[in-house]
Coordinates of C-alpha atoms in Angstrom, one line a residue:
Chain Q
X1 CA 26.5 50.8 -33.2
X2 CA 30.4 50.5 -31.9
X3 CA 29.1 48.5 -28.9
X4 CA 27.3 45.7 -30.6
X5 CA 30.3 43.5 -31.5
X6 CA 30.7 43.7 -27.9
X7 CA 27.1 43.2 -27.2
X8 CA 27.4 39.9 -28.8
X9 CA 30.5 38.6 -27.4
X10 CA 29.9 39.5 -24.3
X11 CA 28.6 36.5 -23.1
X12 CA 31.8 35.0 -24.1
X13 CA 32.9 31.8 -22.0
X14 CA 35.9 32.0 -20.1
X15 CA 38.5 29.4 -19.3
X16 CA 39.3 28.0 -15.8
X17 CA 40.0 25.2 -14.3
X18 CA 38.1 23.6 -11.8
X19 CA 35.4 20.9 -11.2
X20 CA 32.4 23.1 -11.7
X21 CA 34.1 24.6 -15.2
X22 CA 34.7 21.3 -16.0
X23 CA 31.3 19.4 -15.1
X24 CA 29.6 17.9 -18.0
X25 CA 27.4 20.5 -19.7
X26 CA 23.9 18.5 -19.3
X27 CA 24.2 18.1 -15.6
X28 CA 25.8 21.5 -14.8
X29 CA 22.3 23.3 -16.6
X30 CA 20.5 21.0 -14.6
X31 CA 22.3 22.0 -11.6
X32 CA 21.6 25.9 -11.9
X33 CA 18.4 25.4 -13.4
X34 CA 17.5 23.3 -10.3
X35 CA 19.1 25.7 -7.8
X36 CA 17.7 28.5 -8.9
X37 CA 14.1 26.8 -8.9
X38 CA 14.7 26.3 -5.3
X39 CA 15.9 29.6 -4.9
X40 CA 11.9 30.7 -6.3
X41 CA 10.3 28.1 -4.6
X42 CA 11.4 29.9 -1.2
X43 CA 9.2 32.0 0.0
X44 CA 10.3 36.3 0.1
X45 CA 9.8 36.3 3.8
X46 CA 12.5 33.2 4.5
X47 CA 14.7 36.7 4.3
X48 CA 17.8 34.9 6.2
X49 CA 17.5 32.0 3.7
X50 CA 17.9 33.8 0.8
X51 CA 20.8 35.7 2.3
X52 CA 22.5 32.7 2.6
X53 CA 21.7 31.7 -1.3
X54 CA 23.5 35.0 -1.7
X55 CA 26.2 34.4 0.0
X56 CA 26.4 30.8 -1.6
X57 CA 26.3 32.9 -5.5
X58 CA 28.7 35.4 -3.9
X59 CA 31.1 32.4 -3.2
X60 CA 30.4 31.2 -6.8
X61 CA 31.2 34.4 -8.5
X62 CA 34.9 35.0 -6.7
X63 CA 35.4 31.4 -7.2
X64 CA 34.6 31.2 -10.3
X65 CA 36.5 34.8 -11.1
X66 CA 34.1 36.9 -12.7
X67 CA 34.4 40.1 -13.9
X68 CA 32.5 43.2 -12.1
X69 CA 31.7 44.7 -15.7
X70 CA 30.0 41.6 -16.5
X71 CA 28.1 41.4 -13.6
X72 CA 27.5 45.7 -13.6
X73 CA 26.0 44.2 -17.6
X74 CA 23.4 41.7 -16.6
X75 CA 22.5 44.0 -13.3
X76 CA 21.6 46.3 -16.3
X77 CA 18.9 44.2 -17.8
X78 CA 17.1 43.8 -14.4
X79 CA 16.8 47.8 -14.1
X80 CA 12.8 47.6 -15.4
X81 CA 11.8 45.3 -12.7
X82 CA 13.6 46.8 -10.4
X83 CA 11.8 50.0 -10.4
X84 CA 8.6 47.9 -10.5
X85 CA 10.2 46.2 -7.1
X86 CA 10.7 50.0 -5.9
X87 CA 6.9 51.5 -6.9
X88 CA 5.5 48.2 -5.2
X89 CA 5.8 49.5 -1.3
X90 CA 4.1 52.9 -2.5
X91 CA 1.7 51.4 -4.4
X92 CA 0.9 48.3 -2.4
X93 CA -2.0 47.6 -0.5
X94 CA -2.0 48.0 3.3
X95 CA -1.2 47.9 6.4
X96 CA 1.4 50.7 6.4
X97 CA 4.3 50.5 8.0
X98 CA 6.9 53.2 9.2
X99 CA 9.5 52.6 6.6
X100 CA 12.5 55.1 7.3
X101 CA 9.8 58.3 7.7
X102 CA 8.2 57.2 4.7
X103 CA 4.5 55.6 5.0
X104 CA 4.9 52.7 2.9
X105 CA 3.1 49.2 1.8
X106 CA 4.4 46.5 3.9
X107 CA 3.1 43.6 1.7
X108 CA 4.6 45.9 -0.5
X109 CA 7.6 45.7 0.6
X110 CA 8.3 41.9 0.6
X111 CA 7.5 41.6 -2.3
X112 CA 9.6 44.0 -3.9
X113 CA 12.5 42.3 -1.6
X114 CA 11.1 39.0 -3.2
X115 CA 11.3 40.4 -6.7
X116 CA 14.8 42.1 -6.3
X117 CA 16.6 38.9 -4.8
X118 CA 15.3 36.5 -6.6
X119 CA 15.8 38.3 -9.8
X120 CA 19.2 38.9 -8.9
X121 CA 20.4 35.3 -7.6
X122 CA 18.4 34.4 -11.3
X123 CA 21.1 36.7 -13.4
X124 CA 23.8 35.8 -11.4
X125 CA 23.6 32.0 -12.0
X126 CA 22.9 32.2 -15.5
X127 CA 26.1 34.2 -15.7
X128 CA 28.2 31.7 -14.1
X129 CA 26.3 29.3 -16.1
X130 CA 27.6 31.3 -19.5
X131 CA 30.8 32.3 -18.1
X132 CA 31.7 28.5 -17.2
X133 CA 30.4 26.9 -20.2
X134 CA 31.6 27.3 -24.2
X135 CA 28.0 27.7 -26.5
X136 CA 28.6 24.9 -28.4
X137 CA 29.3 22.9 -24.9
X138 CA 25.7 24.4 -23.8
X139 CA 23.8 23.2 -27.0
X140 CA 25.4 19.6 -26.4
X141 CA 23.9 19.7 -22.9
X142 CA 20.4 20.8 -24.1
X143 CA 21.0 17.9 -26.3
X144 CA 21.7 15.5 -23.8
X145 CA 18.7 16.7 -21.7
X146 CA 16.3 15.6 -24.5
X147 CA 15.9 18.8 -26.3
X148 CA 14.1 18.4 -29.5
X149 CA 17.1 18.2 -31.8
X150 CA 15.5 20.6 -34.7
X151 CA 15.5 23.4 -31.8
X152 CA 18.8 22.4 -30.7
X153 CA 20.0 22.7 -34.6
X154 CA 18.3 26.6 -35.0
X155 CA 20.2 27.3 -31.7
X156 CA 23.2 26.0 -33.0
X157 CA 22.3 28.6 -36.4
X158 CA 21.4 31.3 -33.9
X159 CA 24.8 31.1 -32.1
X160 CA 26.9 30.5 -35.3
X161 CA 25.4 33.7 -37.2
X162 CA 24.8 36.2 -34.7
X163 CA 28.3 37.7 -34.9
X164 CA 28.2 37.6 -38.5
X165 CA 24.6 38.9 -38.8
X166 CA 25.0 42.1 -36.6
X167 CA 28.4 42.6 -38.3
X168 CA 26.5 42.9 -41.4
X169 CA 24.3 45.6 -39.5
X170 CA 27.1 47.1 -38.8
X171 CA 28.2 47.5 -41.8
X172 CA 25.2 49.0 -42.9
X173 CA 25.4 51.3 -40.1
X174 CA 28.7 53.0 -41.5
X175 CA 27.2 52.7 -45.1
X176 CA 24.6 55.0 -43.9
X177 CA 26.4 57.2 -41.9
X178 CA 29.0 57.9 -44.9
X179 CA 26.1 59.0 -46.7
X180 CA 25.2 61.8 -43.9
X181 CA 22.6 59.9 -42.2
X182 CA 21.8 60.8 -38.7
X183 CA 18.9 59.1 -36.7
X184 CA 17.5 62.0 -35.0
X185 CA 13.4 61.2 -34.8
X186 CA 10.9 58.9 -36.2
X187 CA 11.1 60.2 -39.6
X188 CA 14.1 58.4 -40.5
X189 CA 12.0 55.2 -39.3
X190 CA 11.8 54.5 -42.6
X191 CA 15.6 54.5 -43.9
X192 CA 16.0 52.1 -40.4
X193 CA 13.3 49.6 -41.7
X194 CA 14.8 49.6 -45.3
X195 CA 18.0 48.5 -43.7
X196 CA 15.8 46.0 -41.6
X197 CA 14.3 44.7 -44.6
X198 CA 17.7 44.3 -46.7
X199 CA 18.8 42.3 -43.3
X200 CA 16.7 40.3 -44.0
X201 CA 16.7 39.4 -47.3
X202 CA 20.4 39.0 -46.9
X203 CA 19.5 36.9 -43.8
X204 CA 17.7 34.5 -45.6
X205 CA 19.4 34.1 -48.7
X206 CA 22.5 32.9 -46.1
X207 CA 19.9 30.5 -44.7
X208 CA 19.6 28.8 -47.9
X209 CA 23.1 29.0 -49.1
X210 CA 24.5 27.8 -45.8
X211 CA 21.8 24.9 -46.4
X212 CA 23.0 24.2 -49.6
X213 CA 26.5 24.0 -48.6
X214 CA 26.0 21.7 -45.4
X215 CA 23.7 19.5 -47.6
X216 CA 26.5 19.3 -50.2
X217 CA 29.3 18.4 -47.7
X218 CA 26.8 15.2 -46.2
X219 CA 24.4 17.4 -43.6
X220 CA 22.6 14.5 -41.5
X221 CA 21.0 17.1 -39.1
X222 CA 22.8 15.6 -36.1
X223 CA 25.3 18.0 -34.0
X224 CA 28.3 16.5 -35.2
X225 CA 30.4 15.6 -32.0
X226 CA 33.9 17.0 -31.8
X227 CA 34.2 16.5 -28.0
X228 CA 33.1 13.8 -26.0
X229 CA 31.9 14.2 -22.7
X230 CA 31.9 11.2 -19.8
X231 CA 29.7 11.9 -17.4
X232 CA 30.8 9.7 -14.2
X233 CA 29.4 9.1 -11.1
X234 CA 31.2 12.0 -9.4
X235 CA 30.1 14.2 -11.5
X236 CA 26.8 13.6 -11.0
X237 CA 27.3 13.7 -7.7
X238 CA 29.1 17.3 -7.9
X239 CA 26.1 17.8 -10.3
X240 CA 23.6 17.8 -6.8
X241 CA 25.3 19.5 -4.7
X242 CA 24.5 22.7 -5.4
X243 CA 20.6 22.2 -5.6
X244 CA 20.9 20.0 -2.4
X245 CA 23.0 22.4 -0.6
X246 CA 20.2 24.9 -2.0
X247 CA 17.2 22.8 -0.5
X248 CA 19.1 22.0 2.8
X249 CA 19.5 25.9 3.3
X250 CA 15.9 26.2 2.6
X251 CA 14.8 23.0 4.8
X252 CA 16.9 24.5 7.8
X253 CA 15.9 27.9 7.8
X254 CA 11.6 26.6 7.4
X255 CA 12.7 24.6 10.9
X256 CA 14.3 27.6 12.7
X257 CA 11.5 30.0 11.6
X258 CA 8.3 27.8 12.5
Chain O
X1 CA 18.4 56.0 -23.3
X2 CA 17.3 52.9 -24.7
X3 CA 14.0 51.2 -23.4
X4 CA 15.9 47.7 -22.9
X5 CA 13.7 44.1 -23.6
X6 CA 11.2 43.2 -20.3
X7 CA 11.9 39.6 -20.1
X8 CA 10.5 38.0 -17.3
X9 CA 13.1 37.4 -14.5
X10 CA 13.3 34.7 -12.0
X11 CA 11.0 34.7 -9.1
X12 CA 8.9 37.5 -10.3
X13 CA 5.8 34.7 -10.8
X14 CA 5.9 31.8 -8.6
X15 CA 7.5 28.7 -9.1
X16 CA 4.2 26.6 -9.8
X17 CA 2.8 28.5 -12.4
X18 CA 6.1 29.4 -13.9
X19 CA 6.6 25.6 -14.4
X20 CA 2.5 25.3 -15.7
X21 CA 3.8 28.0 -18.5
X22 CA 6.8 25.9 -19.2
X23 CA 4.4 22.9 -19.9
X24 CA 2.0 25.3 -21.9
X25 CA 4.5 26.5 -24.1
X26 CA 6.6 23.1 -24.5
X27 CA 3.1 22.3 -25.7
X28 CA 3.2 25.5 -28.5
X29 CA 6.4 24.8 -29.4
X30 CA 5.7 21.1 -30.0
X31 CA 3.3 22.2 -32.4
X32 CA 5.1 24.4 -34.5
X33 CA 8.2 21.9 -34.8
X34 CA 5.5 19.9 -36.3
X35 CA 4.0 22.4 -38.0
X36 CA 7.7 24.0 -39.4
X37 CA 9.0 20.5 -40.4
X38 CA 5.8 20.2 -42.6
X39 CA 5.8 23.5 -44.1
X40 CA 10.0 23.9 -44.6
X41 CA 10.8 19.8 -44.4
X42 CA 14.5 19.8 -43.9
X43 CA 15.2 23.6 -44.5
X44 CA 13.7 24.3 -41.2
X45 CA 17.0 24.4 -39.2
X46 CA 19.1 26.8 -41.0
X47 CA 16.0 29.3 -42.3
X48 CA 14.8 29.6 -38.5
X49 CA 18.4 29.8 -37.4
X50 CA 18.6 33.0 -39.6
X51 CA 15.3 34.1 -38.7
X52 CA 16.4 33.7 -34.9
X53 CA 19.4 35.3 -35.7
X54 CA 17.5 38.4 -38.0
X55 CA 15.6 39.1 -35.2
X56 CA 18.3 39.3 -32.5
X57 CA 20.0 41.6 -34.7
X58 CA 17.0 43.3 -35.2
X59 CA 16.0 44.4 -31.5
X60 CA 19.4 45.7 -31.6
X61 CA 18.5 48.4 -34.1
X62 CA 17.4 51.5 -31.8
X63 CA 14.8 53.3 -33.7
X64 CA 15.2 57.0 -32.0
X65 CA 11.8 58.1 -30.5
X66 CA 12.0 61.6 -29.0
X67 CA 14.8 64.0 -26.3
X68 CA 17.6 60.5 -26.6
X69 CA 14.9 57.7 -26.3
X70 CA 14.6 55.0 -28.3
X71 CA 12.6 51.9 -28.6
X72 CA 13.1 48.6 -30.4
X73 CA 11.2 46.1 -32.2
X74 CA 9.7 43.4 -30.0
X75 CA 9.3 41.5 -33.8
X76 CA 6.7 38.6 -32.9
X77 CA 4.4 39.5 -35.6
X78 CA 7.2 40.4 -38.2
X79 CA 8.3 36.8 -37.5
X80 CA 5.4 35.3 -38.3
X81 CA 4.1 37.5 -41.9
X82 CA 8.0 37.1 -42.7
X83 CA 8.4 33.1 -42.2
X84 CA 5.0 32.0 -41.5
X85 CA 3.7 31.2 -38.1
X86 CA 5.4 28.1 -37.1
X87 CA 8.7 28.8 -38.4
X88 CA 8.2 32.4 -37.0
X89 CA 7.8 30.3 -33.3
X90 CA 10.6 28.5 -33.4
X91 CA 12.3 31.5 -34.0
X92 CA 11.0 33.7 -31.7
X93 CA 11.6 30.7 -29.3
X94 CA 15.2 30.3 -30.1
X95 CA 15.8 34.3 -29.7
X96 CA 14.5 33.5 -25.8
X97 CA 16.5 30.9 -24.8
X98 CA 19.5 31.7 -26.0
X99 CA 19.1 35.5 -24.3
X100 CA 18.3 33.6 -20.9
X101 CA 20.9 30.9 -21.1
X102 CA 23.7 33.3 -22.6
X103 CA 23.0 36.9 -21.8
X104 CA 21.0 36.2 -18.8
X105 CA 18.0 38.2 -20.1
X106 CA 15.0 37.1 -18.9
X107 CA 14.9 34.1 -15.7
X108 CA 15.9 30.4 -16.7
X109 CA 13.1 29.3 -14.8
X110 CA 11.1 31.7 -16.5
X111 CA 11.6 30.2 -19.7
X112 CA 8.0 29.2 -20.2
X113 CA 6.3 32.6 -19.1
X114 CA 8.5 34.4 -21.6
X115 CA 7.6 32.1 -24.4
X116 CA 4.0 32.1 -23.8
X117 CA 4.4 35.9 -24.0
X118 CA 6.5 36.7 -26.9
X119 CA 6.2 33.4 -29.1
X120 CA 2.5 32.2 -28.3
X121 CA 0.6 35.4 -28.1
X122 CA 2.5 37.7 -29.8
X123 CA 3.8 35.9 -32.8
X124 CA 0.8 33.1 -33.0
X125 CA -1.6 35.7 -32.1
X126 CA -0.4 38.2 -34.5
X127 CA -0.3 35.2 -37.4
X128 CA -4.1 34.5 -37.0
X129 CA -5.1 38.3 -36.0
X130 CA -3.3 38.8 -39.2
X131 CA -5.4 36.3 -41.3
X132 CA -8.5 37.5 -40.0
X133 CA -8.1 40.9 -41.2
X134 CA -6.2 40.0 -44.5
X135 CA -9.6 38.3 -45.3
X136 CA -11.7 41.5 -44.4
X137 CA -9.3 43.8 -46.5
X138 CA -9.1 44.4 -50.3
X139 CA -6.2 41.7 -51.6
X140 CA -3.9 44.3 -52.6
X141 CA -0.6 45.5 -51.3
X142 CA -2.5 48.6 -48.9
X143 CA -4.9 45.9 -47.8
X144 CA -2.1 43.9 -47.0
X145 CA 0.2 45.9 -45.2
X146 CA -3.3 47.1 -42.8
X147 CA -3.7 44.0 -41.8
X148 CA 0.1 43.9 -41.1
X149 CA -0.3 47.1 -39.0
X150 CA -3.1 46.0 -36.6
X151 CA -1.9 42.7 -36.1
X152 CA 1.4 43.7 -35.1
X153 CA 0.1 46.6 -33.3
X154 CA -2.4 44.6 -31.0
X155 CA 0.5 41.8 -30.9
X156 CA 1.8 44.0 -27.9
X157 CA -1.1 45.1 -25.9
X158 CA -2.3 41.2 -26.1
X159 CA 1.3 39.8 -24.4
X160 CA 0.3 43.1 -22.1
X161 CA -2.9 41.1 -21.5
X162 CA -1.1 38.0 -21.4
X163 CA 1.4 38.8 -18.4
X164 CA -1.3 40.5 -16.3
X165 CA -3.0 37.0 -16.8
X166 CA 0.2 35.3 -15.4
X167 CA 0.5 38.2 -12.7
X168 CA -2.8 37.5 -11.7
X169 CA -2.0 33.9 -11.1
X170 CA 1.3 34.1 -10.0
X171 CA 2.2 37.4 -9.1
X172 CA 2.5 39.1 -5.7
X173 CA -0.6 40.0 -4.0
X174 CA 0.7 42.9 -2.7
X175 CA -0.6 45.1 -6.0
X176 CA -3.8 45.0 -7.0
X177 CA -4.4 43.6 -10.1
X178 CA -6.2 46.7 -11.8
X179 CA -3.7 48.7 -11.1
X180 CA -1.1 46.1 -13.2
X181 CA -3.5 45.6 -15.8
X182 CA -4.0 49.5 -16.6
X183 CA -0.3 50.2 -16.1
X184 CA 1.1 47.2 -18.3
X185 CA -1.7 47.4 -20.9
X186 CA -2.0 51.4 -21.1
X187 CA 1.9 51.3 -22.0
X188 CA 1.5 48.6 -24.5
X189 CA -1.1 50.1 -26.5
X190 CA 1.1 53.0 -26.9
X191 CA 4.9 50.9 -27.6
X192 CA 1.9 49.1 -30.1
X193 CA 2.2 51.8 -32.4
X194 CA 5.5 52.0 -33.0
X195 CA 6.0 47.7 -33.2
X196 CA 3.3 48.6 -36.3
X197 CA 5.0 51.2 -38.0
X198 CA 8.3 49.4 -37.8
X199 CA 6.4 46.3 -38.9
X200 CA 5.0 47.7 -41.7
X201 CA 7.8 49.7 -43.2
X202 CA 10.4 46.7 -42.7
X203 CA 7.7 44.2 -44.9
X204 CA 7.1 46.7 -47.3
X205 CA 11.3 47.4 -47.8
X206 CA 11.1 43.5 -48.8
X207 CA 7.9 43.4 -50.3
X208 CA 8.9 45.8 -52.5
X209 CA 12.5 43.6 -54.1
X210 CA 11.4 39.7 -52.8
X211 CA 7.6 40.1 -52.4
X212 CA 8.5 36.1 -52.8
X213 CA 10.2 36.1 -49.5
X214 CA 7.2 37.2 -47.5
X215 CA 5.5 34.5 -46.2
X216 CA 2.2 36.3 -45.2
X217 CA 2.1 37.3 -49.3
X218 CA 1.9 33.4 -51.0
X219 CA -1.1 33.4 -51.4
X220 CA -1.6 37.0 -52.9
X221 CA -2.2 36.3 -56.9
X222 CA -2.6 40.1 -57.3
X223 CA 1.2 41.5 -57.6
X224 CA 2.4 43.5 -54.6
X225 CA 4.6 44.9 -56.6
X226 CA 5.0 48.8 -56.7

């Protein structure tokens, strides 16, 4: 339970200073959200195309100066799919190929290449979306990008309470351990879900006196703006040139290959 | 070792029908801010907040299984019996995006596929699945907490179902789609049991102090009550 502090934070926004840090939130989730569709959109077999997407999120990560042990974190996550990505070439349908001695699926093989890069590029933007952007700066942006506002106001709940939530769990982690508890097998499921079920209680009774107190000091519903963010033109246009430097990539390597 | 969240990543369906399950579940999620605002009026906001926030915490809780595994609760159908379907949605919902925007779990441009997964089938689902069978059971606290366990336990194979469906439409051709289906719903049915034991044992710990709390339980006249 030591770790989950840092499990929360770990997304934690880092300050730096240039134009893509400082791009206006809504157009800089647009940005990566557009790139990386293009980055899907390209077929597995455009191999030399997606190489140079990597290279292009390679750049961004140096430039951008992000830490290996966050990016050795989110690789984590993708560790499910990318055994799936590995059991695809055995388990693939034919034609065979020679693969390094082994007999292996070559369809199979694509499209474990297609699920491994792709997946990969995916983490790695959102990364240097999170790592360029403050939460409350990303909630704005959702805002501006038309949003519904009631789930823009739960995420802004979300991101206020987590810490203070799983600190609570953490608490109650200790409380239990003081009192000899070890975890050892399914029968101490039940101790766990009490603790669940308290979280919850205590979750919910926060809900409604964190209500009560926003209400009392004139809670509209609106995000209350503390920063405000011009947008100009050349920020728009910084804005498109990562999904149209993307597409060209894309475009030029379709013309080379047919 | 702990069996992390399978959130759909980037590029593992295509583009096209990721975007079609973005437009599906904007649809679901429509509905439920509807739905939510009706049920909880203005409360909606900070209650689902919490709820978001209860279950993020609450997949973080590793419940050990057996030789240094353990397993955590997915939580669609607690969601729903806890804070009622909608509400439950928007949570679950919440949860999503902010692990893919944040923590980079699960693809931003697989927003819509995750959703349709985790928030449509298997908090939705589990909400009706768990009506149906609170209507066949005996309105008392063992009948109740049944009808908790199989909806939340066929919760999971269902999203099982529900991303072979999306596999089958947007997945690589280079499995075939028997294979998926039997590997992705065989190991659902079993991680099923667990979600339901979890499930039940966490309502019952509130049942038992704020049966008022429980969502799933306002309409019970009988007291739950120990």
């Amino acid at each position: 339970m030591g770790s989950l502090h840092k499990h929360v934070s770990e997304g934690v926004y880092q300050h730096r200073h240039n134009w893509f840090h400082e791009l206006p939130s809504h157009i800089k989730i647009a940005s990566v959200f557009s790139f990386v569709l293009v980055v899907v959109l390209t077929p597995g077999n455009f191999y030399q195309a997606h190489l140079s997407f990597a290279l292009i999120v390679i750049g961004l990560l140096i430039w951008n100066q992000i830490a290996l042990s966050a990016i050795r974190k989110r690789l984590i996550i993708e560790i499910p799919f990318v055994l799936f990505a590995f059991f695809l070439p055995i388990f693939g349908t034919d034609p065979r190929i020679d693969f390094f001695g082994l007999r292996l699926s070559e369809p199979g093989l694509w499209a474990g290449w297609n699920i491994l890069i792709k997946a990969t590029i995916g983490v790695m933007m959102s990364l240097i979306l999170s790592s360029s952007t403050p939460q409350r700066e990303l909630l704005v942006g959702l805002e501006k990008l038309k949003f519904p506002k009631l789930l823009v106001q739960i995420m802004s709940f979300m991101i206020r309470y987590t810490v203070v939530v799983t600190e609570e769990l953490k608490r109650m982690a200790i409380a239990r351990e003081s009192r000899c508890f070890e975890a050892k097998g399914p029968k101490q499921w039940s101790v766990l879900a009490r603790s669940a079920g308290a979280l919850f209680i205590r979750s919910y009774e926060r809900g409604e006196r964190v209500h009560m107190a926003m209400l009392s000091r004139g809670y509209t519903g609106a995000l209350p703006l503390t920063t405000v963010q011009f947008s100009s033109r050349r920020d728009l246009i910084n804005g498109t040139l990562l999904p149209l430097v993307a597409l060209s990539v894309f475009l030029i390597w379709s013309v080379i290959l047919n | 070792m702990k069996i992390p969240t399978l959130h759909i990543p980037d590029g593992f369906i295509s583009a096209p029908v990721s975007l079609l399950f973005l437009v599906i579940s904007g649809f679901f999620v429509f509905l439920a801010l509807r739905g939510a605002k009706k049920q909880l009026d203005e409360k909606v906001a900070p209650l689902a907040g919490l709820a978001a926030v209860f279950i993020f915490a609450m997949q973080m809780i590793n419940f050990p299984v057996a030789a240094g595994t353990s397993g955590h609760l997915i939580g669609g159908a607690l969601a729903a019996i806890l804070i009622g379907p909608w509400a439950g949605v928007l949570a679950v919902t919440v949860v999503l995006i902010v692990q893919a925007l944040v923590f980079a779990d699960g693809g931003l441009t697989a927003i819509g596929l995750n959703v349709f997964i985790m928030s449509v089938l298997a908090t939705l689902g589990a909400w009706y699945l768990f009506r149906f069978f609170q209507k066949i059971f005996p309105k008392n606290r063992i009948g109740f907490l049944t009808a908790t366990a199989i909806a939340s336990y066929l919760s999971v194979p269902i999203s099982a179902l529900g991303f072979t469906f999306q596999f089958a439409l947007g997945g690589t051709a280079a499995i075939t789609l028997d294979k998926v289906l039997i590997a992705m719903v065989g190991v659902h049915s079993v991680i099923g049991i667990g979600e339901a034991i979890i499930t039940v044992l966490t309502i019952s710990a509130v049942l038992s102090v704020r049966k008022d709390l429980v969502f799933g339980a306002s309409k019970l006249k009988v007291s739950l009550v120990r």
